[in-house]
Coordinates of N, CA and C in Angstrom, one line a residue:
X1 N -45.7 -57.6 99.4 CA -44.3 -57.1 99.4 C -43.5 -57.7 100.6
X2 N -42.3 -57.9 100.3 CA -41.4 -58.4 101.4 C -40.4 -57.4 101.8
X3 N -39.8 -57.6 102.9 CA -38.8 -56.6 103.4 C -37.4 -57.0 102.9
X4 N -36.7 -56.0 102.4 CA -35.3 -56.2 101.9 C -34.4 -56.1 103.0
X5 N -33.1 -56.3 102.7 CA -32.1 -56.1 103.8 C -31.6 -54.7 103.9
X6 N -32.2 -53.8 103.1 CA -31.8 -52.4 103.1 C -32.4 -51.6 104.2
X7 N -31.6 -51.1 105.1 CA -32.0 -50.2 106.2 C -31.4 -48.9 106.0
X8 N -32.2 -47.8 106.1 CA -31.8 -46.5 105.9 C -31.8 -45.7 107.2
X9 N -30.8 -44.8 107.4 CA -30.8 -43.9 108.5 C -31.1 -42.5 108.0
X10 N -32.2 -41.9 108.5 CA -32.7 -40.7 107.9 C -32.8 -39.6 109.0
X11 N -32.6 -38.4 108.5 CA -32.8 -37.2 109.3 C -34.3 -37.0 109.5
X12 N -34.6 -36.2 110.4 CA -36.0 -35.9 110.7 C -36.8 -35.3 109.5
X13 N -36.2 -34.4 108.8 CA -36.8 -33.8 107.7 C -37.0 -34.8 106.5
X14 N -36.1 -35.6 106.2 CA -36.2 -36.7 105.2 C -37.4 -37.6 105.5
X15 N -37.5 -38.0 106.8 CA -38.5 -38.8 107.3 C -39.9 -38.2 107.1
X16 N -40.0 -36.8 107.4 CA -41.2 -36.1 107.2 C -41.5 -36.0 105.7
X17 N -40.6 -35.8 104.8 CA -40.8 -35.8 103.4 C -41.4 -37.1 102.9
X18 N -40.8 -38.3 103.4 CA -41.3 -39.6 103.0 C -42.7 -39.8 103.6
X19 N -42.9 -39.4 104.8 CA -44.3 -39.7 105.4 C -45.3 -38.8 104.8
X20 N -45.0 -37.6 104.4 CA -46.0 -36.6 103.9 C -46.1 -36.6 102.4
X21 N -45.0 -37.1 101.7 CA -45.0 -37.0 100.3 C -44.6 -35.6 99.8
X22 N -44.3 -34.7 100.7 CA -43.7 -33.4 100.3 C -43.0 -32.8 101.5
X23 N -42.4 -31.6 101.4 CA -41.6 -31.0 102.5 C -42.4 -30.2 103.4
X24 N -43.8 -30.3 103.4 CA -44.6 -29.4 104.3 C -44.3 -29.6 105.8
X25 N -44.0 -30.8 106.2 CA -43.7 -31.0 107.6 C -42.4 -30.3 108.0
X26 N -41.4 -30.3 107.2 CA -40.2 -29.6 107.5 C -40.3 -28.1 107.4
X27 N -41.1 -27.7 106.4 CA -41.3 -26.3 106.1 C -42.1 -25.7 107.2
X28 N -43.3 -26.4 107.6 CA -44.1 -25.8 108.6 C -43.5 -25.9 110.0
X29 N -42.7 -26.9 110.3 CA -42.2 -27.0 111.7 C -40.9 -26.3 111.8
X30 N -40.0 -26.4 110.9 CA -38.7 -25.8 111.0 C -38.5 -24.5 110.2
X31 N -39.5 -24.2 109.3 CA -39.4 -23.0 108.6 C -38.5 -22.9 107.4
X32 N -38.2 -24.2 106.9 CA -37.3 -24.2 105.7 C -37.7 -25.4 104.9
X33 N -37.4 -25.4 103.6 CA -37.6 -26.4 102.7 C -36.5 -27.5 102.8
X34 N -36.7 -28.7 102.3 CA -35.7 -29.7 102.4 C -35.7 -30.4 101.0
X35 N -34.4 -30.7 100.6 CA -34.3 -31.4 99.3 C -35.1 -32.8 99.4
X36 N -35.6 -33.2 98.2 CA -36.2 -34.5 98.2 C -35.2 -35.6 98.5
X37 N -35.5 -36.6 99.5 CA -34.6 -37.6 99.8 C -34.4 -38.5 98.6
X38 N -33.1 -38.9 98.4 CA -32.8 -39.9 97.3 C -32.8 -41.3 98.0
X39 N -34.0 -41.9 97.9 CA -34.2 -43.2 98.5 C -34.9 -44.1 97.5
X40 N -34.7 -45.4 97.6 CA -35.4 -46.3 96.7 C -36.9 -46.2 96.8
X41 N -37.6 -46.6 95.8 CA -39.1 -46.7 95.8 C -39.5 -47.7 96.9
X42 N -40.6 -47.5 97.5 CA -41.2 -48.4 98.5 C -40.4 -48.3 99.8
X43 N -39.8 -47.2 100.1 CA -39.2 -46.9 101.4 C -40.2 -46.5 102.4
X44 N -40.2 -47.2 103.5 CA -41.2 -47.0 104.6 C -40.5 -46.8 105.9
X45 N -41.0 -46.0 106.8 CA -40.5 -45.7 108.1 C -40.8 -46.9 109.0
X46 N -39.9 -47.2 109.9 CA -40.1 -48.4 110.8 C -40.7 -48.0 112.1
X47 N -40.6 -46.7 112.4 CA -41.1 -46.2 113.7 C -40.1 -46.2 114.8
X48 N -38.9 -46.6 114.5 CA -37.8 -46.6 115.4 C -36.9 -45.4 115.2
X49 N -36.4 -44.8 116.3 CA -35.6 -43.6 116.2 C -34.6 -43.6 117.3
X50 N -33.7 -42.7 117.3 CA -32.7 -42.5 118.2 C -32.0 -41.1 118.0
X51 N -31.1 -40.8 119.0 CA -30.4 -39.6 118.9 C -28.9 -39.9 119.2
X52 N -28.2 -40.3 118.1 CA -26.7 -40.7 118.4 C -25.9 -39.6 118.8
X53 N -25.1 -39.8 119.8 CA -24.2 -38.8 120.3 C -23.1 -38.4 119.4
X54 N -22.8 -39.1 118.4 CA -21.7 -38.8 117.5 C -22.3 -38.2 116.2
X55 N -23.6 -38.0 116.1 CA -24.1 -37.5 114.8 C -24.1 -38.6 113.8
X56 N -24.6 -38.3 112.6 CA -24.6 -39.3 111.5 C -24.8 -38.6 110.2
X57 N -24.6 -39.3 109.1 CA -24.9 -38.8 107.7 C -26.2 -39.4 107.3
X58 N -27.2 -38.6 106.9 CA -28.5 -39.0 106.5 C -28.4 -39.8 105.1
X59 N -29.0 -40.9 105.0 CA -29.0 -41.7 103.8 C -29.9 -41.1 102.7
X60 N -30.8 -40.2 103.1 CA -31.8 -39.6 102.2 C -31.2 -38.4 101.5
X61 N -30.7 -37.4 102.3 CA -30.2 -36.1 101.7 C -28.7 -36.1 101.7
X62 N -28.1 -37.0 102.3 CA -26.6 -37.1 102.4 C -26.0 -36.0 103.1
X63 N -26.7 -35.3 104.0 CA -26.2 -34.2 104.8 C -25.8 -34.7 106.2
X64 N -24.7 -34.2 106.7 CA -24.2 -34.5 108.0 C -25.1 -33.9 109.1
X65 N -25.5 -34.7 110.0 CA -26.4 -34.3 111.1 C -25.6 -34.1 112.4
X66 N -25.9 -33.1 113.1 CA -25.2 -32.8 114.4 C -25.4 -33.9 115.4
X67 N -24.5 -34.0 116.4 CA -24.8 -34.9 117.5 C -26.1 -34.7 118.2
X68 N -26.8 -35.8 118.5 CA -28.1 -35.8 119.2 C -29.2 -35.3 118.3
X69 N -28.9 -35.2 117.0 CA -30.1 -34.9 116.0 C -30.9 -36.2 115.9
X70 N -32.2 -36.1 115.7 CA -33.1 -37.3 115.6 C -32.7 -38.0 114.4
X71 N -32.6 -39.4 114.6 CA -32.3 -40.3 113.5 C -33.5 -41.3 113.4
X72 N -34.1 -41.4 112.3 CA -35.2 -42.3 112.1 C -34.8 -43.4 111.1
X73 N -35.3 -44.6 111.3 CA -34.9 -45.7 110.5 C -36.0 -46.0 109.6
X74 N -35.6 -46.4 108.3 CA -36.6 -46.8 107.3 C -36.0 -48.1 106.7
X75 N -37.0 -48.8 106.1 CA -36.6 -50.1 105.3 C -37.2 -49.9 103.9
X76 N -36.7 -50.8 103.0 CA -37.2 -50.8 101.7 C -38.0 -52.1 101.4
X77 N -39.2 -51.9 101.0 CA -40.0 -53.1 100.7 C -39.8 -53.5 99.3
X78 N -39.8 -54.8 99.0 CA -39.6 -55.4 97.6 C -40.9 -56.0 97.2
X79 N -41.2 -55.9 95.9 CA -42.4 -56.5 95.4 C -42.2 -58.1 95.3

C-alpha cells in the first residue's frame, strides 16, 4: 500500500475507535460511547498529535473540539 495525500485531524475518541476497532477505549476511559468515525478504509494513525489552542473540528465525527483538546493525525493508505 502507498500513502495518499489525505491527512485527517481526529479527536482522541475517534483515534481510539480506529485503533481498537470499537468504542471501548472512549467508553472505558471517558465513560461514554462515541459515534463511529466516518473515515475512508485503510485509515491509520501517524503517531503525531497536538493540542491546538484554537480547537478544531474532528474529521472523523465532525464534532467541534474545545481549545487544547488532543488532536491526533491519521493518513489514508491506498492499495
